[in-house]
Short mmCIF file of C-alpha atoms in Angstrom, two decimals:
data_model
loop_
_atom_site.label_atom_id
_atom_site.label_comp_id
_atom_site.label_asym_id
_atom_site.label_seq_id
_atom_site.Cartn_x
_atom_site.Cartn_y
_atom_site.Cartn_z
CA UNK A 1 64.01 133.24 149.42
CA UNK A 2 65.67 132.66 146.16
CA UNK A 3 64.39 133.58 142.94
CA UNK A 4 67.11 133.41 140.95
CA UNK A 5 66.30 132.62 137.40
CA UNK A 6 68.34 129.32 137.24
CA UNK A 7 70.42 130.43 134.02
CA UNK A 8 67.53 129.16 132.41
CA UNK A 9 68.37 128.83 128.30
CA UNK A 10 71.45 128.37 129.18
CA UNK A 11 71.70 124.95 131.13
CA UNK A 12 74.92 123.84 130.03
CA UNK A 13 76.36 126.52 131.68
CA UNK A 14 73.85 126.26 134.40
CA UNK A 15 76.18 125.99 137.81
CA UNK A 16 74.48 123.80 140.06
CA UNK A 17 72.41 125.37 142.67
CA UNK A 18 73.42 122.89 146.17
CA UNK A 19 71.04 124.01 148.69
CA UNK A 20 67.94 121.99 149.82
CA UNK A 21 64.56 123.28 148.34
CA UNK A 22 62.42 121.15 150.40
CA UNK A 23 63.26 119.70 153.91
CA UNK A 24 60.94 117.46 155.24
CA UNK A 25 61.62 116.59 159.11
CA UNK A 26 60.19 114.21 161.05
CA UNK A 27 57.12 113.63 159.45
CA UNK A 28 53.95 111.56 160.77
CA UNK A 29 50.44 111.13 159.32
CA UNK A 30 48.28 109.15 160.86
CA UNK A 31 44.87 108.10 159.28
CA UNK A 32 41.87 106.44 161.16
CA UNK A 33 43.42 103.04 159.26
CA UNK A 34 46.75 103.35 160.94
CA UNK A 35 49.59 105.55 160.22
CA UNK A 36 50.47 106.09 156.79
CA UNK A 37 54.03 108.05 157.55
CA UNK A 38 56.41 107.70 160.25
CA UNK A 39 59.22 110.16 161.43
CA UNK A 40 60.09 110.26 157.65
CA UNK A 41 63.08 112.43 157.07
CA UNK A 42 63.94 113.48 153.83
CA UNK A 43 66.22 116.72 151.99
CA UNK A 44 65.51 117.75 148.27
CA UNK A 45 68.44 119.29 146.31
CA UNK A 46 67.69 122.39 144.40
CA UNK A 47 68.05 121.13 140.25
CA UNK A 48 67.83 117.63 141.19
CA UNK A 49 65.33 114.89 139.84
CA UNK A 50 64.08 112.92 143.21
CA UNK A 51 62.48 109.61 142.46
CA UNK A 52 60.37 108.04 145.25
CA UNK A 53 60.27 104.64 145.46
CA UNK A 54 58.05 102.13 146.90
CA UNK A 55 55.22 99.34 146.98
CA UNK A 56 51.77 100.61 146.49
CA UNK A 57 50.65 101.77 150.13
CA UNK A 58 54.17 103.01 151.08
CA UNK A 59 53.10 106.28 151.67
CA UNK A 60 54.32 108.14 148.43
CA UNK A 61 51.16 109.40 147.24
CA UNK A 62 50.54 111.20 151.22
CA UNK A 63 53.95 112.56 151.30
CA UNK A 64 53.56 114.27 147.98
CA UNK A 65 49.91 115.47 149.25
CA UNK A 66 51.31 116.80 152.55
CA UNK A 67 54.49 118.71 150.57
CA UNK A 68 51.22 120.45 148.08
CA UNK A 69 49.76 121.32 151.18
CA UNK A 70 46.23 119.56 150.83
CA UNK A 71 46.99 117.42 153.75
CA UNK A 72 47.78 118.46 157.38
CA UNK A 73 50.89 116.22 159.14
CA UNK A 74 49.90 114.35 162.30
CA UNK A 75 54.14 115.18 163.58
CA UNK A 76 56.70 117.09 161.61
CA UNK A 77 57.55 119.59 159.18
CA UNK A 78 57.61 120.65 155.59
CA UNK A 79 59.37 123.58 154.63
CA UNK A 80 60.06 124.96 151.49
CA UNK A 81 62.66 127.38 150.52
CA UNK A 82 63.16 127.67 154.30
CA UNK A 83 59.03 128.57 154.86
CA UNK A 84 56.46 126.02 156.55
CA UNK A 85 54.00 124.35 154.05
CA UNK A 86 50.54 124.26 156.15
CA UNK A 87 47.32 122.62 154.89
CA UNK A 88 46.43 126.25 153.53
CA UNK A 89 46.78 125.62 150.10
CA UNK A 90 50.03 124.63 147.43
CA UNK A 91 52.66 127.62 147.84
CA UNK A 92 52.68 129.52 144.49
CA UNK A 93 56.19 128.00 143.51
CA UNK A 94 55.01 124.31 143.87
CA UNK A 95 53.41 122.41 141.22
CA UNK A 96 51.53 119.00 142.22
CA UNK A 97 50.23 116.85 139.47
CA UNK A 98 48.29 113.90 141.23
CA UNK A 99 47.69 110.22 139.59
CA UNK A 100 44.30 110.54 138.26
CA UNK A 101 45.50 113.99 136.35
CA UNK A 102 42.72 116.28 137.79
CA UNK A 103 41.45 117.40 133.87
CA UNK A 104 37.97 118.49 132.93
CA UNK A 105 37.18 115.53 130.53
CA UNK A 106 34.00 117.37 129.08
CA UNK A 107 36.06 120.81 128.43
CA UNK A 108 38.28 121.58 125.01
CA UNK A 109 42.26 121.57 125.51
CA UNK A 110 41.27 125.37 124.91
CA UNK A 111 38.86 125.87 127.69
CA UNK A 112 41.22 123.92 129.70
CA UNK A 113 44.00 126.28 129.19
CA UNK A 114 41.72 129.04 129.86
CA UNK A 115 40.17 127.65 133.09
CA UNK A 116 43.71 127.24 134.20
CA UNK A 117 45.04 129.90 133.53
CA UNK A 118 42.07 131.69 135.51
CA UNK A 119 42.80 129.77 138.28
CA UNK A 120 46.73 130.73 138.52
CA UNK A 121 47.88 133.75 139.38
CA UNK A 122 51.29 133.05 137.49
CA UNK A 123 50.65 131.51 134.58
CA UNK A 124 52.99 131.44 131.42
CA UNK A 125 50.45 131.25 128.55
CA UNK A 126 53.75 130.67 125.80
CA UNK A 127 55.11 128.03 127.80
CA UNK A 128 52.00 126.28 127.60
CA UNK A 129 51.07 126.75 124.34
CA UNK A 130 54.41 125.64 122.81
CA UNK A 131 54.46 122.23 124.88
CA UNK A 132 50.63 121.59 123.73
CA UNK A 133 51.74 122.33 120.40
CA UNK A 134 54.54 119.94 120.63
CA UNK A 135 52.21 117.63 122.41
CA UNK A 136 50.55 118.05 118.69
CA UNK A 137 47.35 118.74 121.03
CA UNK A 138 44.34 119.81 118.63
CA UNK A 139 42.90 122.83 120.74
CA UNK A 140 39.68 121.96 119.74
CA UNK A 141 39.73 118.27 121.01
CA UNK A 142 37.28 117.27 124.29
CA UNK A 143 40.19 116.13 127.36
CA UNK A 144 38.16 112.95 127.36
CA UNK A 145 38.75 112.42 123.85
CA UNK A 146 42.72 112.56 123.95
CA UNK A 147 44.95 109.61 124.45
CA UNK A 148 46.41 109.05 127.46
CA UNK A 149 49.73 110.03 126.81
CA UNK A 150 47.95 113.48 125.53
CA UNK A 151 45.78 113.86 128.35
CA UNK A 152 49.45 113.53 130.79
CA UNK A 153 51.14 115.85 128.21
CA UNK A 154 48.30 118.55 128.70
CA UNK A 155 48.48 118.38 132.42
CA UNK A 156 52.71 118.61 132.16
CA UNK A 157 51.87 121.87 130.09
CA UNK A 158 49.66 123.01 132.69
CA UNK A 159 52.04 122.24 135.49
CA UNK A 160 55.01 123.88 133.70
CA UNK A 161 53.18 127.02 132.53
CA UNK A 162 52.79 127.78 136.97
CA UNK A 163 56.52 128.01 136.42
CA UNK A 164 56.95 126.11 139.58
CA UNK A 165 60.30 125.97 141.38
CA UNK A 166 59.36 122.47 143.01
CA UNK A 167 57.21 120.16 140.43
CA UNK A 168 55.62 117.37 142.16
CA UNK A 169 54.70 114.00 139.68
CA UNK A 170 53.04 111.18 141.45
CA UNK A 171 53.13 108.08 139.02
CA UNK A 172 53.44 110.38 136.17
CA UNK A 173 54.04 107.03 133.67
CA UNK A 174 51.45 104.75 135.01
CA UNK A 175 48.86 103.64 132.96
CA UNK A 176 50.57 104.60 129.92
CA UNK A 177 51.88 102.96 127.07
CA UNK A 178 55.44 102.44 126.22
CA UNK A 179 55.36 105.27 123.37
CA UNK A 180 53.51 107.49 125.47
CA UNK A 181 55.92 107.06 128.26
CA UNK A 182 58.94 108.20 125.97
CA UNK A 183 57.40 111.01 124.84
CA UNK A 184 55.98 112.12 128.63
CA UNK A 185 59.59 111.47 129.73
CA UNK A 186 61.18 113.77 126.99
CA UNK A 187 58.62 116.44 127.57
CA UNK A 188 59.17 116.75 131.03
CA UNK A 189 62.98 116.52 130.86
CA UNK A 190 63.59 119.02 127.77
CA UNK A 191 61.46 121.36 130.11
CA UNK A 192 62.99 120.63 133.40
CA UNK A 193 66.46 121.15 131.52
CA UNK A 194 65.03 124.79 130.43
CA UNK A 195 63.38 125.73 133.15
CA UNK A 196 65.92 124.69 135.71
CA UNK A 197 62.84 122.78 137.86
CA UNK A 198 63.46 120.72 140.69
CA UNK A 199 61.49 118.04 140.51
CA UNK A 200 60.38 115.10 143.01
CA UNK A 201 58.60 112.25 141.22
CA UNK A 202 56.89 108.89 142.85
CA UNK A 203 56.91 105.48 141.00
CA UNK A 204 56.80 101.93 142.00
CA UNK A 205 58.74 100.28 139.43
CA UNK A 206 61.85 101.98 138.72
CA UNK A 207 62.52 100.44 135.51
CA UNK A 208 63.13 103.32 132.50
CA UNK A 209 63.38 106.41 135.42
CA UNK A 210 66.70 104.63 136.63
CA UNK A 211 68.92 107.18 134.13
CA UNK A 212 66.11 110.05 134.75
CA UNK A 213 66.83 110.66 138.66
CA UNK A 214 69.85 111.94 139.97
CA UNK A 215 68.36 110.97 143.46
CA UNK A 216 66.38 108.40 144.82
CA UNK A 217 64.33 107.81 148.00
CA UNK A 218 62.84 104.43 149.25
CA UNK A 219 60.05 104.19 151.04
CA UNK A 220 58.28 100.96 153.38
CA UNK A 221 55.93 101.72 155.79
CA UNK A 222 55.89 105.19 155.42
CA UNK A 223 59.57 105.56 156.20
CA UNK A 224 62.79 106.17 154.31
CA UNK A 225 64.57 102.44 153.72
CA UNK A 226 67.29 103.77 151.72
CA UNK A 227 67.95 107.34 150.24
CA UNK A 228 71.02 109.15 148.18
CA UNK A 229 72.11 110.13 144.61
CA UNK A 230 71.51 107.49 142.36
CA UNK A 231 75.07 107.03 141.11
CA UNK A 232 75.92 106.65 145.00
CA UNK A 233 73.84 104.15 145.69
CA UNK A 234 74.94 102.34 142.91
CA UNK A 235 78.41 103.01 143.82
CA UNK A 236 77.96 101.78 147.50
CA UNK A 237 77.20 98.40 146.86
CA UNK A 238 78.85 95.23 145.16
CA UNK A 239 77.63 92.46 143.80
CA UNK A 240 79.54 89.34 143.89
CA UNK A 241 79.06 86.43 141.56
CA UNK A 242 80.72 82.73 142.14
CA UNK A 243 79.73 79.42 142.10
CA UNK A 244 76.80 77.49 143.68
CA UNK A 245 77.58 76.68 147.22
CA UNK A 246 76.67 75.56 150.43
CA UNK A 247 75.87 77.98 152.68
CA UNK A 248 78.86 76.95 155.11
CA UNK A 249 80.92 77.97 152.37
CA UNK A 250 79.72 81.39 152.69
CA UNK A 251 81.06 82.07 155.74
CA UNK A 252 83.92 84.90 154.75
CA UNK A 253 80.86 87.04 153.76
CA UNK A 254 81.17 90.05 156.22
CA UNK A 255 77.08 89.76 157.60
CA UNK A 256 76.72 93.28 158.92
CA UNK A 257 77.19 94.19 155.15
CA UNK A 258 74.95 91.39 153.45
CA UNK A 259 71.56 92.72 151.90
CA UNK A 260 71.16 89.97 150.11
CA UNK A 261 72.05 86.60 149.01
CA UNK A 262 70.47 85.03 146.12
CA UNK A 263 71.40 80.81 145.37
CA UNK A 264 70.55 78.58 142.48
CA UNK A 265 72.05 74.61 142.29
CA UNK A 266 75.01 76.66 140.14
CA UNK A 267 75.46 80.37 141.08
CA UNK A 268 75.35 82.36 144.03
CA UNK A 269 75.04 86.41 143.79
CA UNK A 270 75.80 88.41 147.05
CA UNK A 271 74.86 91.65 147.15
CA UNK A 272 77.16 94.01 149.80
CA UNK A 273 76.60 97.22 150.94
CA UNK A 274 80.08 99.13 151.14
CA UNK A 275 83.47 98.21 149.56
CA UNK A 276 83.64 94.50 148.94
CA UNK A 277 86.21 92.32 150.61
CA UNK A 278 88.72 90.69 147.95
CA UNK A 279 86.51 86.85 147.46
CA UNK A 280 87.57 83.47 146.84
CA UNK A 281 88.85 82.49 143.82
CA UNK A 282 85.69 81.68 141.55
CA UNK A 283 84.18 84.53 142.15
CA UNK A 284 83.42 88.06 140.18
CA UNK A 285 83.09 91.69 141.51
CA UNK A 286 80.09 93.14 139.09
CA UNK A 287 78.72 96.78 139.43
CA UNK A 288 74.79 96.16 140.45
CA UNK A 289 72.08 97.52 138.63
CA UNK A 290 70.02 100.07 140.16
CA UNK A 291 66.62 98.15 140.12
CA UNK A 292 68.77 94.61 141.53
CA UNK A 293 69.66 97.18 144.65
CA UNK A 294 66.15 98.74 145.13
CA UNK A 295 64.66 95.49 144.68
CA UNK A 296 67.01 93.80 146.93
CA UNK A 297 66.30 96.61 149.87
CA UNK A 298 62.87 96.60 149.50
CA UNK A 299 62.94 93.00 150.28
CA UNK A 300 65.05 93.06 152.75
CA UNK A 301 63.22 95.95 154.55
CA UNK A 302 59.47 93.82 153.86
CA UNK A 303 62.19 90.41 155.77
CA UNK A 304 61.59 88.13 153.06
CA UNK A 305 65.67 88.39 152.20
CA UNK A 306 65.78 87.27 156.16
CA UNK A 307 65.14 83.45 155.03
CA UNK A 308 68.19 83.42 152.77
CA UNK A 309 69.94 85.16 155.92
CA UNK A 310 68.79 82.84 158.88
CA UNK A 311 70.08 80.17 156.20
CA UNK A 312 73.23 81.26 156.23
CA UNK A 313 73.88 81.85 159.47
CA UNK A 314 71.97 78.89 161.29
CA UNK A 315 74.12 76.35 158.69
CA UNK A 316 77.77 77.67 159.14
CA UNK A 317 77.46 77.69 163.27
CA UNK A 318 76.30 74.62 162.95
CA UNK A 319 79.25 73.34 161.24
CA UNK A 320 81.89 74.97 162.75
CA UNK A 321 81.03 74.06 166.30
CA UNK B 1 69.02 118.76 113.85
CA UNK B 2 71.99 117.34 116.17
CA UNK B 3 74.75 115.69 114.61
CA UNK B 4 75.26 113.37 117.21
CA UNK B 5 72.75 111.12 118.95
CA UNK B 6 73.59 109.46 121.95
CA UNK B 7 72.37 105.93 123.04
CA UNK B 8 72.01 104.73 126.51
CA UNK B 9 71.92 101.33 127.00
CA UNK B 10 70.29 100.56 130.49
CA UNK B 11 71.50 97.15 130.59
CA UNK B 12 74.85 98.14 130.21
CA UNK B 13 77.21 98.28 132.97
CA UNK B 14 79.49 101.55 132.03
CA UNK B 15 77.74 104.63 133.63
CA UNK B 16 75.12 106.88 131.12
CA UNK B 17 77.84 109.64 131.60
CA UNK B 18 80.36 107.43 130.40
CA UNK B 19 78.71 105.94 127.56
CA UNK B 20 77.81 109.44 125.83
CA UNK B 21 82.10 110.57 126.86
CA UNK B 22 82.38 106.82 125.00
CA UNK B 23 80.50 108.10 121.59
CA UNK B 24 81.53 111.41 121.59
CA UNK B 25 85.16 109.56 121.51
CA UNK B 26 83.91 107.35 119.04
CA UNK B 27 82.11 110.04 116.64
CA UNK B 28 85.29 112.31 116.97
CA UNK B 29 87.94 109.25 115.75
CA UNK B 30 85.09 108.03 113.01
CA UNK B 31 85.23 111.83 111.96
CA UNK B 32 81.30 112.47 112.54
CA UNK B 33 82.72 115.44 114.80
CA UNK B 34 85.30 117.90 114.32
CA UNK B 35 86.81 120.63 115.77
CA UNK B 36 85.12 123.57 115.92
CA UNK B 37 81.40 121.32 116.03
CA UNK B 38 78.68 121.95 118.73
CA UNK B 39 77.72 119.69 121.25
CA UNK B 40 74.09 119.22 121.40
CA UNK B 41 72.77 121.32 124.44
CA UNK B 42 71.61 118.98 127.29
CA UNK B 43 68.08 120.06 126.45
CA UNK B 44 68.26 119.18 123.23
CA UNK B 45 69.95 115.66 124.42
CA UNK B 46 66.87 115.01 127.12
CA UNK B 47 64.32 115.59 124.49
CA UNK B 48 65.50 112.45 122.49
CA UNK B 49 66.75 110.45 125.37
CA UNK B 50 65.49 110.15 128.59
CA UNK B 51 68.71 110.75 131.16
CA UNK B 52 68.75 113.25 133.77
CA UNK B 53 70.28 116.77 131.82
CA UNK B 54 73.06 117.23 134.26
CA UNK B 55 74.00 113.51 133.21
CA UNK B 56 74.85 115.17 130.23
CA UNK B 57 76.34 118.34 131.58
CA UNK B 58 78.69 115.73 133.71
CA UNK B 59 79.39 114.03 130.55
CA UNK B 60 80.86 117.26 128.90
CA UNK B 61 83.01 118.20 131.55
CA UNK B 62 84.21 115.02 131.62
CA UNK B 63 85.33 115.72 127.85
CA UNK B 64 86.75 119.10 128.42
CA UNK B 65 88.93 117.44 131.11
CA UNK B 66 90.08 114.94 128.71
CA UNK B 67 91.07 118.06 126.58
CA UNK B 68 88.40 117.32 124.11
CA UNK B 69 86.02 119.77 124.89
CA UNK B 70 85.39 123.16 126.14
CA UNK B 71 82.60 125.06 127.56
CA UNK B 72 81.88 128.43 126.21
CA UNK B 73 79.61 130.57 128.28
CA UNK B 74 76.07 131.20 126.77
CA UNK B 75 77.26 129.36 123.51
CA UNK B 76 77.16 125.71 124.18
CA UNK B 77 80.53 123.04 124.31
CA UNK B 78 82.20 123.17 121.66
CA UNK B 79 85.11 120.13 120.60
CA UNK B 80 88.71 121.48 120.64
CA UNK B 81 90.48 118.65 119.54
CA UNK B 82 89.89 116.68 116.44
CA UNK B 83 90.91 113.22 116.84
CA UNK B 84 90.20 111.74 113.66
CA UNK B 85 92.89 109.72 111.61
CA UNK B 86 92.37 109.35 108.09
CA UNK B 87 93.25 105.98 108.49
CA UNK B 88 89.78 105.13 109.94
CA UNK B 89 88.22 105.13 106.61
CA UNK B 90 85.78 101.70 106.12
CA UNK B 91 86.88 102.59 102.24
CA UNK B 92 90.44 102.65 102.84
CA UNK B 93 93.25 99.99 102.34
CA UNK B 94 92.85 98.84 106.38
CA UNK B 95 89.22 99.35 106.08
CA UNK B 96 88.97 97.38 102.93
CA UNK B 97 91.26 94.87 104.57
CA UNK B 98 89.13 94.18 107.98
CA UNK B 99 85.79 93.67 106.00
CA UNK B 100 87.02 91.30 103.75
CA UNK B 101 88.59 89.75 107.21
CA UNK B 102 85.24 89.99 109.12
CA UNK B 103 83.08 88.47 105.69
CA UNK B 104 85.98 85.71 105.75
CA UNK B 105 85.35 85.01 109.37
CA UNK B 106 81.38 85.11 108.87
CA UNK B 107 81.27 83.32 106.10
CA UNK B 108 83.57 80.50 107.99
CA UNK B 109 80.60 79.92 110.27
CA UNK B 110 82.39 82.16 113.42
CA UNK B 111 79.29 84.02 115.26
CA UNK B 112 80.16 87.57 116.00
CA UNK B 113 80.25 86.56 119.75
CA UNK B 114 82.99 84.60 119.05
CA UNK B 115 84.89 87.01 116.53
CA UNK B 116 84.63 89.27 119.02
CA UNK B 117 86.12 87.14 121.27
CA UNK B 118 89.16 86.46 119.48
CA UNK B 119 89.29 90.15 118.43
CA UNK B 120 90.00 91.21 121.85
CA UNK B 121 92.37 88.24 122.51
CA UNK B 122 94.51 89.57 119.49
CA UNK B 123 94.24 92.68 120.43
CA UNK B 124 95.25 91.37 123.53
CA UNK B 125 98.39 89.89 122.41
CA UNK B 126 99.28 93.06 120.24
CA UNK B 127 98.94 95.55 123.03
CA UNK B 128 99.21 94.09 126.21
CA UNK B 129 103.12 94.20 127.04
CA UNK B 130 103.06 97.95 127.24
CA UNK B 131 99.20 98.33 128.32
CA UNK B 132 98.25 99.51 131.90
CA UNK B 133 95.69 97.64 134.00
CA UNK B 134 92.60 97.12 132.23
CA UNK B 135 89.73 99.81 133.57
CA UNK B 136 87.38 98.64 135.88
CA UNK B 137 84.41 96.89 135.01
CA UNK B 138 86.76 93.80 133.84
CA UNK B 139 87.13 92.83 137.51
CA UNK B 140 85.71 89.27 136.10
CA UNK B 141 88.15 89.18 133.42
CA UNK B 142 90.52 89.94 136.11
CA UNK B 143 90.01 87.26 138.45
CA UNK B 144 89.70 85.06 135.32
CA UNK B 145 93.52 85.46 134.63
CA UNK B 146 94.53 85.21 138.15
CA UNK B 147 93.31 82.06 138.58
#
């Protein structure tokens, strides 16, 4: 069990930590509905910032659950820092800040510190009071009263000040408006940066998070579709850009590579996993943008990309027999 | 207060680590940084501009291996090398001389798109004869010349 303080004030010295805080193996949950995860496999890397991505109903929100230990796994494993998580309650180290931000809307940002901190048994009472005051929180103010990106930055304070080792975010920018989800972002990363934090966050739009996370998860149907550091992913696929074309021209296209092909009357983009092959003349090798790859495996794994696919490869047997 | 802020463009095709190696680059020929200046401390970087910190820790070893930069342990990254020519000067003669160019150009109707355009085909012409490959990211350019 590590407890090493991280180098924390010092992070640009920091060296990275590589061992796996959380390990997830095999996991299963299955609801009266159905199952809602499905021998999902997953590693966490201490010091990184995991994004999990995913339609609504993927299974993001029960993961995260089942790593705080308020939920019980029909199959598999959660351990963290090498110890079993159980149903029995969130491990001390572990902070899990849900969707609906779990705030007493009648109390003060006062009382609400103070509740808190009664209800922790490590609590950092400096740490929270210098991100409220940052937050420009009025400690006076009724939780209902505060904006939204207030009410999120008093539940970040409150989550920070456990000092967790693992902090858990499930659609920490939903709901909020653009300003609002600046300033949550550069809360959360200024502090993660200090506090050396692993953290594993779940979204369902990538958009702004696509420079935040170092790695990335997706998740369909309660499995992982695709999973890796971000730069990785990016690196591992190509996207090719030429001309409009029938699909029989397509044909040098290596198929057990394609995740998707995308036509107009005047421009076709090809999206490869793995090192491209050298195309036609006509055609560009572009770096893909994070979102065009999620996007593009999340349709693939849902088989609406399998249309373009059938396309191509119904047309070119046809001709060349 | 930092005396560099960095910019991410998330459209942009270069790498977040490589754009902030790119204006570091650019701050230290402009002058904005010398030798002997601090690097703002990834914290300080995440708190304006939402990037993952070791983004920026990746970024500034990426400098130090350029010979730019070097770590110091407890202190921060400091710049060891001060690139900045005193001929970069907007108020000197080649300063004086490209803004009177780039109002003549303007004022000629060109968009900046397309001064831009001839820009790098000059600069094209100047430097190419010696220059090595162009870095990557230009594959289209690339292909465009090959055909």
């Amino acid at each position: 069990m590590t407890t090493s303080p991280h180098a924390a004030h010092q992070p640009d010295t920091a060296a990275a930590e590589t061992d796996d805080v959380l390990r997830i193996r095999k996991a299963g949950k299955r609801f009266r509905s159905g199952w809602a995860l499905r021998d999902l496999t997953l590693t966490v890397r201490r010091g990184s910032i995991t994004a999990l991505l995913g339609p609504n109903g993927a299974g993001k929100t029960t993961l995260l659950r089942a790593v705080s230990g308020l939920l019980d796994l029909t199959e598999g494993t959660v351990s963290f820092n090498g110890r079993q998580v159980s149903s029995t309650g969130t491990p001390e180290r572990i902070s899990f800040l849900a969707q609906d931000k779990p705030l007493y809307r009648r109390s003060t940002v006062a009382d609400m510190l103070q509740i808190a901190r009664h209800l922790n048994v490590r609590w950092d009472a400096a740490l929270a009071r210098r991100l409220c005051d940052e937050a420009e929180l009025n400690q006076r103010a009724r939780v209902g009263a505060l904006s939204g990106g207030q009410r999120s930055r008093l539940a970040l304070a409150i989550a920070f000040a456990r000092r967790p080792e693992l902090l858990l975010l499930d659609e920490p920018l939903a709901d909020l408006d653009p300003l609002a989800r600046l300033e949550v972002q550069q809360t959360l990363l200024s502090t993660v940066a200090e506090q050396g934090t692993t953290v594993v966050l779940s979204s369902h739009i990538l958009g702004e998070i696509e420079h935040v996370c170092s790695d990335l998860a997706v998740i369909t149907d309660g499995r992982v579709s695709l999973r890796g550091e971000t730069d990785e992913v990016i690196d591992g696929h190509t996207l090719l850009i030429g001309p409009g074309s029938e699909p029989a021209a397509l044909q040098w296209i290596p198929r057990e590579q394609l995740v998707e092909v995308r036509r107009t009357p005047r421009q076709t983009a090809v999206l490869l996993e793995g090192p491209a092959p050298l195309p036609p003349p006509g055609w560009s090798a572009e770096r893909p943008s994070l979102d065009e790859i999620v996007i593009a495996q999340l349709r693939r794994s849902r088989g609406t990309a399998v249309a373009g696919l059938s396309d191509l490869d119904s047309a070119p047997t046809r001709e060349a027999s | 207060m930092s005396v560099i802020e960095f910019r991410i463009d998330r459209r942009s095709g270069t790498p977040p680590y490589l754009q902030i190696v790119d204006q570091v680059q650019q701050a230290l020929l402009l002058g904005r940084l010398r030798e002997g200046g601090r690097l703002p401390p990834a914290r300080e970087v995440v708190a304006v501009t939402p990037i993952n910190p070791n983004t920026v820790l990746k970024a500034y070893r990426e400098l130090e291996h350029l010979g730019l930069a070097e770590g110091r342990v407890g202190a921060g990254t400091f710049i060891t090398r001060s690139t900045a020519r005193p001929q970069v000067d907007p108020r000197g003669e080649l300063g004086v001389a490209l803004g009177d160019w780039l109002r003549a150009a303007s004022a000629a109707g060109l968009s900046r798109q397309e001064i831009e355009t001839w820009l790098g085909a000059a600069l094209d012409d100047v430097f190419t004869p010696a220059a090595p490959a162009p870095p990557s990211g230009s594959a289209s350019n690339n292909l465009g010349r090959t055909r």
